[in-house]
Coordinates of C-alpha atoms and ligand atoms in Angstrom, one line a residue:
X1 CA 38.4 44.6 -6.9
X2 CA 41.8 45.4 -9.0
X3 CA 42.1 42.0 -10.9
X4 CA 43.9 40.7 -13.9
X5 CA 42.2 37.2 -13.6
X6 CA 39.3 38.2 -15.9
X7 CA 38.2 35.3 -17.9
X8 CA 36.0 35.5 -21.0
X9 CA 38.3 38.7 -22.1
X10 CA 38.8 37.0 -25.6
X11 CA 34.8 37.1 -25.9
X12 CA 34.2 40.7 -25.2
X13 CA 34.2 43.3 -28.1
X14 CA 37.2 45.7 -28.3
X15 CA 34.9 48.5 -26.2
X16 CA 34.0 46.3 -23.7
X17 CA 37.7 45.3 -23.5
X18 CA 38.5 49.2 -23.2
X19 CA 36.0 49.7 -20.2
X20 CA 37.9 46.9 -18.1
X21 CA 40.9 48.9 -18.7
X22 CA 39.6 52.0 -17.9
X23 CA 38.7 50.4 -14.3
X24 CA 41.6 48.9 -14.1
X25 CA 44.2 51.7 -14.5
X26 CA 42.3 54.6 -14.0
X27 CA 42.5 55.5 -18.0
X28 CA 40.6 59.0 -19.1
X29 CA 38.5 58.9 -22.2
X30 CA 41.3 60.7 -23.9
X31 CA 44.0 57.7 -23.0
X32 CA 41.1 55.2 -24.4
X33 CA 41.2 56.9 -27.2
X34 CA 45.1 56.5 -28.0
X35 CA 44.7 52.9 -27.7
X36 CA 41.7 52.6 -29.4
X37 CA 43.0 53.7 -32.8
X38 CA 43.0 51.5 -35.8
X39 CA 44.9 53.5 -38.5
X40 CA 45.7 51.4 -41.4
X41 CA 44.4 48.2 -39.8
X42 CA 41.1 48.8 -39.2
X43 CA 38.9 46.0 -38.2
X44 CA 42.0 43.6 -39.2
X45 CA 43.7 44.6 -35.5
X46 CA 41.0 42.2 -34.3
X47 CA 41.5 39.3 -36.5
X48 CA 45.3 39.1 -36.7
X49 CA 45.8 39.0 -32.6
X50 CA 44.1 38.1 -29.6
X51 CA 42.3 40.3 -26.9
X52 CA 42.7 43.3 -29.4
X53 CA 42.0 47.3 -27.7
X54 CA 43.7 48.5 -30.1
X55 CA 46.8 49.6 -32.2
X56 CA 50.6 50.6 -31.2
X57 CA 51.6 53.1 -34.1
X58 CA 55.0 53.5 -35.3
X59 CA 56.5 56.1 -37.2
X60 CA 57.3 55.2 -41.0
X61 CA 60.4 57.1 -42.9
X62 CA 61.8 56.5 -46.3
X63 CA 65.4 56.2 -46.7
X64 CA 66.7 57.5 -49.9
X65 CA 70.2 57.0 -52.2
X66 CA 69.6 53.3 -52.0
X67 CA 71.3 51.8 -54.8
X68 CA 71.4 47.9 -54.8
X69 CA 72.2 45.7 -58.2
X70 CA 72.3 48.9 -59.9
X71 CA 68.6 49.9 -59.3
X72 CA 67.6 52.5 -57.3
X73 CA 65.8 51.7 -54.2
X74 CA 63.4 53.7 -51.8
X75 CA 63.2 51.8 -48.6
X76 CA 60.2 51.8 -46.2
X77 CA 61.5 51.8 -42.2
X78 CA 59.3 51.4 -39.6
X79 CA 61.3 52.6 -36.1
X80 CA 61.0 54.5 -33.4
X81 CA 64.6 55.5 -32.6
X82 CA 65.8 58.8 -34.0
X83 CA 68.7 59.0 -36.4
X84 CA 68.7 55.6 -38.1
X85 CA 66.8 56.4 -41.3
X86 CA 68.9 59.4 -41.9
X87 CA 72.3 57.4 -40.7
X88 CA 70.9 54.6 -43.6
X89 CA 70.2 57.6 -46.2
X90 CA 73.4 58.9 -45.8
X91 CA 75.6 56.1 -45.6
X92 CA 73.9 54.9 -49.5
X93 CA 74.5 58.3 -50.5
X94 CA 78.3 57.6 -49.6
X95 CA 78.1 54.1 -51.3
X96 CA 76.8 54.9 -54.7
X97 CA 80.8 56.7 -55.5
X98 CA 81.5 53.2 -56.0
X99 CA 78.0 52.1 -57.3
X100 CA 76.3 51.6 -54.0
X101 CA 75.4 47.8 -52.8
X102 CA 75.6 44.1 -54.4
X103 CA 73.8 41.3 -53.0
X104 CA 73.4 37.8 -53.7
X105 CA 71.2 34.7 -51.7
X106 CA 71.1 31.4 -51.2
X107 CA 67.9 29.4 -52.1
X108 CA 65.0 30.1 -49.4
X109 CA 65.7 26.5 -47.3
X110 CA 64.1 26.7 -43.9
X111 CA 65.1 23.5 -41.5
X112 CA 62.1 21.9 -39.5
X113 CA 63.4 19.8 -36.4
X114 CA 61.9 16.6 -35.5
X115 CA 63.3 15.4 -32.0
X116 CA 63.0 11.4 -31.6
X117 CA 63.7 10.6 -27.9
X118 CA 63.8 7.1 -26.2
X119 CA 66.1 5.8 -28.3
X120 CA 68.4 2.7 -27.4
X121 CA 70.5 2.5 -30.6
X122 CA 70.4 6.3 -31.8
X123 CA 73.0 5.8 -34.7
X124 CA 71.3 2.9 -35.9
X125 CA 67.9 5.1 -36.1
X126 CA 69.8 7.6 -37.8
X127 CA 70.8 5.3 -40.5
X128 CA 67.1 4.0 -40.5
X129 CA 66.0 7.5 -41.4
X130 CA 68.4 8.4 -44.2
X131 CA 67.8 4.8 -45.7
X132 CA 64.0 6.2 -46.3
X133 CA 64.8 9.5 -47.1
X134 CA 62.8 9.8 -50.1
X135 CA 59.5 8.3 -48.8
X136 CA 60.1 10.7 -46.0
X137 CA 60.3 13.8 -48.5
X138 CA 57.1 12.5 -50.4
X139 CA 55.4 12.5 -47.4
X140 CA 56.2 15.8 -46.3
X141 CA 55.7 17.3 -49.9
X142 CA 52.1 16.0 -50.2
X143 CA 51.1 18.5 -47.2
X144 CA 51.9 21.8 -49.5
X145 CA 50.7 20.8 -53.3
X146 CA 50.4 24.7 -54.0
X147 CA 54.6 24.8 -52.2
X148 CA 55.2 22.0 -54.5
X149 CA 53.5 23.5 -58.0
X150 CA 55.6 26.7 -57.4
X151 CA 59.3 24.7 -57.4
X152 CA 59.2 24.5 -53.8
X153 CA 58.9 21.6 -51.1
X154 CA 61.0 19.4 -49.3
X155 CA 64.4 18.6 -50.5
X156 CA 66.6 17.1 -48.4
X157 CA 66.6 15.1 -44.7
X158 CA 69.6 15.6 -42.8
X159 CA 70.2 13.6 -39.3
X160 CA 72.3 13.7 -36.3
X161 CA 72.4 12.2 -33.1
X162 CA 73.4 15.1 -30.0
X163 CA 74.4 14.6 -26.7
X164 CA 71.7 16.1 -24.4
X165 CA 71.3 16.1 -20.4
X166 CA 68.5 13.3 -20.9
X167 CA 70.5 11.1 -23.3
X168 CA 71.4 11.2 -26.7
X169 CA 69.1 12.5 -29.1
X170 CA 68.2 12.2 -33.0
X171 CA 67.6 15.3 -34.3
X172 CA 65.6 15.2 -38.1
X173 CA 66.5 18.1 -40.1
X174 CA 63.6 18.6 -42.8
X175 CA 65.1 21.2 -45.7
X176 CA 62.4 22.5 -47.4
X177 CA 62.9 25.6 -50.0
X178 CA 60.2 27.6 -49.0
X179 CA 59.9 30.0 -51.9
X180 CA 58.3 33.4 -51.3
X181 CA 57.0 32.5 -47.5
X182 CA 59.0 32.8 -44.5
X183 CA 58.1 29.3 -44.1
X184 CA 57.2 28.9 -40.7
X185 CA 53.6 27.3 -40.9
X186 CA 54.4 25.3 -44.3
X187 CA 57.8 23.6 -42.5
X188 CA 55.8 23.1 -39.1
X189 CA 52.9 21.3 -40.8
X190 CA 55.2 19.2 -42.6
X191 CA 57.4 17.9 -39.7
X192 CA 54.4 17.3 -37.9
X193 CA 53.2 15.1 -40.7
X194 CA 56.2 13.1 -41.1
X195 CA 56.4 12.6 -37.6
X196 CA 54.3 9.6 -36.8
X197 CA 56.7 8.2 -39.8
X198 CA 59.3 8.6 -38.2
X199 CA 58.4 6.7 -35.1
X200 CA 57.7 4.1 -36.7
X201 CA 60.7 3.8 -39.0
X202 CA 63.2 4.3 -35.4
X203 CA 60.6 2.8 -32.7
X204 CA 61.7 6.1 -30.7
X205 CA 59.3 8.8 -29.4
X206 CA 59.1 12.1 -31.6
X207 CA 58.8 15.2 -29.2
X208 CA 59.3 18.3 -30.6
X209 CA 58.6 18.8 -34.4
X210 CA 59.1 23.0 -35.2
X211 CA 61.0 25.2 -37.4
X212 CA 64.7 26.2 -36.5
X213 CA 65.3 30.1 -36.5
X214 CA 68.7 29.4 -37.5
X215 CA 68.3 29.4 -41.1
X216 CA 71.9 28.7 -42.4
X217 CA 70.4 27.7 -45.8
X218 CA 68.8 30.6 -46.3
X219 CA 71.4 33.3 -46.3
X220 CA 71.4 37.1 -48.0
X221 CA 74.4 39.0 -48.8
X222 CA 75.7 42.2 -49.5
X223 CA 78.7 44.3 -50.2
X224 CA 79.5 47.3 -50.8
X225 CA 82.5 49.9 -51.4
X226 CA 83.0 53.0 -49.6
X227 CA 85.5 55.5 -51.2
X228 CA 88.1 56.6 -48.9
X229 CA 87.9 60.4 -49.6
X230 CA 84.3 59.9 -49.9
X231 CA 83.9 59.3 -46.2
X232 CA 86.7 61.7 -44.7
X233 CA 90.1 60.0 -46.0
X234 CA 92.2 57.7 -44.1
X235 CA 91.6 58.3 -40.7
X236 CA 87.8 57.6 -40.9
X237 CA 88.8 53.6 -42.6
X238 CA 91.2 53.4 -40.1
X239 CA 88.8 54.3 -37.6
X240 CA 86.0 52.4 -39.0
X241 CA 88.5 49.3 -39.1
X242 CA 89.6 49.9 -35.3
X243 CA 85.8 49.9 -34.3
X244 CA 85.3 46.1 -36.2
X245 CA 88.6 44.5 -34.7
X246 CA 87.0 45.5 -31.2
X247 CA 83.4 44.3 -32.0
X248 CA 85.2 41.0 -33.2
X249 CA 87.5 40.7 -30.4
X250 CA 85.0 41.8 -27.5
X251 CA 81.3 40.5 -27.0
X252 CA 80.4 43.6 -25.0
X253 CA 80.9 45.8 -28.4
X254 CA 79.8 43.3 -30.8
X255 CA 76.4 43.1 -29.1
X256 CA 76.3 46.6 -30.0
X257 CA 77.6 46.6 -33.2
X258 CA 75.1 44.1 -34.1
X259 CA 72.3 45.4 -32.5
X260 CA 73.5 48.7 -35.0
X261 CA 72.8 46.5 -37.9
X262 CA 69.8 45.1 -36.4
X263 CA 68.5 48.7 -36.4
X264 CA 68.3 48.9 -39.9
X265 CA 67.1 45.4 -40.9
X266 CA 64.3 45.3 -38.2
X267 CA 62.7 48.5 -39.5
X268 CA 62.6 47.2 -43.1
X269 CA 61.7 43.4 -42.0
X270 CA 58.6 45.7 -39.3
X271 CA 57.7 47.4 -42.4
X272 CA 56.8 44.9 -44.6
X273 CA 54.8 42.8 -42.1
X274 CA 57.8 40.4 -41.4
X275 CA 58.7 38.0 -38.4
X276 CA 61.2 40.4 -36.4
X277 CA 61.6 38.1 -34.0
X278 CA 62.5 35.4 -36.2
X279 CA 65.3 37.2 -38.1
X280 CA 66.7 38.3 -34.6
X281 CA 67.2 35.5 -33.2
X282 CA 68.4 34.0 -36.7
X283 CA 70.7 36.9 -36.8
X284 CA 72.1 36.5 -33.4
X285 CA 72.5 32.5 -33.3
X286 CA 74.1 33.1 -36.8
X287 CA 76.6 35.4 -35.3
X288 CA 77.1 32.9 -32.3
X289 CA 77.9 30.0 -34.9
X290 CA 81.6 29.6 -34.6
X291 CA 81.2 29.4 -30.8
X292 CA 82.1 32.7 -30.1
X293 CA 80.2 35.6 -31.0
X294 CA 80.9 37.8 -33.9
X295 CA 79.8 40.9 -35.8
X296 CA 77.1 40.4 -38.8
X297 CA 79.6 42.7 -41.1
X298 CA 83.0 42.2 -42.1
X299 CA 85.7 45.5 -42.7
X300 CA 88.5 45.7 -44.9
X301 CA 90.5 48.1 -46.4
X302 CA 91.2 47.8 -50.6
X303 CA 94.5 47.9 -52.4
X304 CA 93.1 51.5 -53.4
X305 CA 93.0 52.1 -49.2
X306 CA 88.8 51.9 -50.0
X307 CA 86.4 50.2 -47.1
X308 CA 85.2 47.4 -48.2
X309 CA 82.1 46.0 -46.5
X310 CA 80.6 42.4 -46.6
X311 CA 77.2 41.6 -44.6
X312 CA 75.7 38.0 -44.4
X313 CA 73.1 36.5 -42.2
X314 CA 70.1 34.3 -42.3
X315 CA 67.2 36.2 -43.6
X316 CA 63.8 34.2 -43.5
X317 CA 61.2 37.1 -44.9
X318 CA 58.2 36.6 -47.2
X319 CA 55.7 38.0 -49.3
X320 CA 53.3 35.5 -48.8
X321 CA 51.8 34.2 -45.8
X322 CA 52.2 36.1 -42.3
X323 CA 51.0 39.8 -42.4
X324 CA 52.8 40.7 -45.6
X325 CA 49.8 40.1 -47.3
X326 CA 47.2 41.3 -44.8
X327 CA 48.7 44.2 -43.2
X328 CA 47.7 47.5 -45.7
X329 CA 50.9 49.8 -45.0
X330 CA 53.3 46.2 -45.7
X331 CA 51.7 45.6 -48.6
X332 CA 51.9 49.3 -49.8
X333 CA 55.6 49.0 -48.7
X334 CA 56.5 45.9 -50.6
X335 CA 55.0 47.7 -52.9
X336 CA 57.3 50.6 -53.0
X337 CA 60.0 48.2 -52.8
X338 CA 59.2 46.8 -55.7
X339 CA 60.0 43.7 -54.7
X340 CA 59.5 40.4 -56.6
X341 CA 60.7 37.6 -54.9
X342 CA 61.3 36.9 -51.1
X343 CA 65.0 36.2 -51.7
X344 CA 65.1 39.9 -53.5
X345 CA 63.7 41.8 -50.6
X346 CA 66.2 39.6 -48.1
X347 CA 69.1 41.0 -50.0
X348 CA 67.8 44.6 -49.8
X349 CA 67.7 44.2 -46.3
X350 CA 71.1 42.8 -46.1
X351 CA 72.2 46.0 -48.0
X352 CA 70.2 48.3 -45.5
X353 CA 71.9 46.6 -42.4
X354 CA 75.6 46.9 -44.0
X355 CA 74.6 50.7 -44.7
X356 CA 73.5 51.0 -41.2
X357 CA 76.6 49.1 -39.6
X358 CA 79.2 51.5 -41.9
X359 CA 76.8 55.0 -40.6
X360 CA 77.1 53.9 -37.0
X361 CA 80.8 53.1 -37.2
X362 CA 81.6 56.3 -39.4
X363 CA 79.9 58.1 -36.5
X364 CA 81.6 56.5 -33.7
X365 CA 85.1 56.8 -35.6
X366 CA 85.0 60.3 -36.3
X367 CA 83.9 61.5 -32.9
X368 CA 86.6 59.7 -31.8
X369 CA 89.1 61.4 -34.3
X370 CA 87.3 64.6 -33.5
X371 CA 90.3 66.3 -31.4
X372 CA 92.4 66.0 -34.6
X373 CA 89.7 67.7 -36.7
X374 CA 89.1 70.5 -33.9
X375 CA 93.2 71.6 -34.2
X376 CA 93.1 71.7 -37.9
X377 CA 89.8 73.4 -37.8
X378 CA 91.0 76.1 -34.6
X379 CA 93.9 76.7 -36.8
X380 CA 91.7 77.8 -39.9
X381 CA 89.7 79.8 -37.0
X382 CA 92.8 81.2 -36.3
X383 CA 94.1 82.5 -39.8
X384 CA 90.9 84.2 -40.4
X385 CA 91.2 86.5 -37.0
X386 CA 94.3 87.3 -38.6
X387 CA 96.8 85.3 -36.6
X388 CA 100.4 85.1 -38.8
X389 CA 103.6 82.9 -37.9
X390 CA 103.8 81.2 -34.4
X391 CA 100.7 82.7 -33.5
X392 CA 98.8 80.6 -35.9
X393 CA 99.4 77.7 -33.8
X394 CA 99.3 79.7 -30.2
X395 CA 96.0 81.1 -31.1
X396 CA 94.7 77.6 -32.2
X397 CA 95.6 75.8 -29.3
X398 CA 94.5 78.0 -26.8
X399 CA 91.0 77.6 -28.8
X400 CA 91.0 73.8 -28.1
X401 CA 92.0 73.8 -25.2
X402 CA 89.2 75.7 -24.3
X403 CA 86.6 74.0 -26.5
X404 CA 86.1 77.6 -27.8
X405 CA 86.8 77.4 -31.5
X406 CA 85.0 80.2 -32.6
X407 CA 86.4 83.4 -34.6
X408 CA 85.0 86.1 -31.9
X409 CA 87.5 84.1 -29.0
X410 CA 90.0 83.7 -31.7
X411 CA 90.3 87.7 -32.3
X412 CA 90.1 88.3 -28.0
X413 CA 92.8 85.7 -28.2
X414 CA 95.4 87.0 -30.6
X415 CA 94.7 90.4 -29.1
X416 CA 95.8 89.7 -25.9
X417 CA 98.9 88.0 -27.6
X418 CA 99.7 91.3 -29.5
X419 CA 99.9 93.2 -26.1
Ligands
LIG501 P1 51.6 30.7 -44.7 O1 51.6 29.4 -44.3 O2 50.7 31.7 -44.2 O3 51.7 30.6 -46.1 C1 52.6 29.7 -47.0 C2 52.0 29.1 -47.7 O4 51.8 29.4 -48.8 C3 53.1 27.8 -48.2 O5 53.5 27.0 -47.3 C4 52.6 27.9 -49.7 O6 51.5 26.6 -49.9 C5 51.6 29.3 -49.7 N1 52.1 29.8 -51.3 C6 51.3 30.6 -52.0 N2 52.3 30.9 -52.7 C7 53.4 30.7 -52.5 C8 54.8 31.0 -52.8 N3 54.8 32.2 -54.0 N4 55.6 30.6 -51.9 C9 55.8 30.1 -51.1 N5 54.5 29.6 -50.6 C10 53.3 29.9 -51.4 O7 53.1 31.4 -43.8 P2 54.4 30.6 -43.5 O8 55.6 31.4 -44.4 O9 54.5 29.2 -43.7 O10 54.2 31.3 -42.1 C11 54.5 32.5 -41.5 C12 54.0 32.8 -40.4 O11 54.9 31.8 -39.3 C13 54.6 34.4 -39.8 O12 53.6 35.0 -39.7 C14 55.4 33.9 -38.3 O13 55.3 34.9 -37.4 C15 54.9 32.6 -38.3 N6 55.6 31.7 -37.2 C16 57.1 31.6 -37.1 C17 57.6 30.8 -36.1 C18 58.8 31.2 -35.9 O14 59.2 31.2 -36.6 N7 59.8 30.1 -34.7 C19 56.5 29.9 -35.6 C20 55.6 29.7 -35.7 C21 54.7 30.8 -36.4

């Protein structure tokens, strides 16, 4: 019988699991062979997740032309969507005229949340926690001597009382500098270890102890100037600004605006073995932090008429821990990028997000002004066909109307006008 109620699936070898799939879905040998391809992961796949039957490959493309902080980078991008790599490369090429991308970032500080419930005096509990901040930090740091030795570790405690459907709750934020790790395991371990002490201090009951993906203390920023004449002139600058203002005013457009940014960001996050769900969750939560869902980028016009783009978002990325240190392809991609710190990786990825957004907006804005371009082009074609004087405009008009801006058609139109 066809059932998904299979006990002990996890205990089976992947060949046996494949046999079950074959019976379940009537897969043939070729289909099983496709599923079971291990690629660069080989036997590692089985150790990375549970119930493994194979791997799911993605194309890996390299974006070119990126100059970031006056250094050249080749950017590995793992993505199934066409045009993303070409668009990023094209945007990076255009940015070079004004020096490429300039970036910065905050310290890699993550937030561990500890939820304290069942408190009759939540505000007093908040004060008690704050009084014992040093002891809490010491306790947290005992969990991770490696991180502390590297200059990281728990650095601060923040406490809020929030109103919830089940009454007031005290939410403790443990701020941890996670250095070159994404930090989830490190922070979760710390949050779990201080929880009993927090219960003792407050008399409340700790429920959740988990990292927040809204990493507001771990921001990456990038900036680029796109020279007006490099990107197609005044009309393109205005078109991009108008598109950006549309996204700022309308969440329906804004979702797609930010999706375009994440096309670039996720592709590099995946290529470096990082947790793209964590990055996605953080990015969209950050886009909504004012209470309105807003673009992650900002576009302005400089006094010279050039387009100036900036991006700021939380990027919780690691060079140690997670899949980055185990996935063979991720390891090579990190080497290709030549990054030495997680912050450097985050800044590069922010620059890619900005480039991707520019490319998308430019494509949309130029399609929007295509009519203007076509009529200019049609006049040139009319001249090339031999039209002079008033006839240039008349031939051009017919070509645009017919959407046949071609020399052969221009000649035919001109002949009929001359008859
Ligand atoms: P990890 O625990 O594997 O590695 C971090 C540890 O490496 C540190 O605690 C430290 O002891 C050590 N270390 C050595 N050199 C270091 C350096 N230079 N900088 C920092 N630390 C160094 O990994 P992690 O980054 O704590 O956790 C990442 C994993 O957690 C990811 O796989 C992610 O998918 C997963 N995860 C995510 C969430 C979430 O996002 N909500 C929740 C749970 C787990």
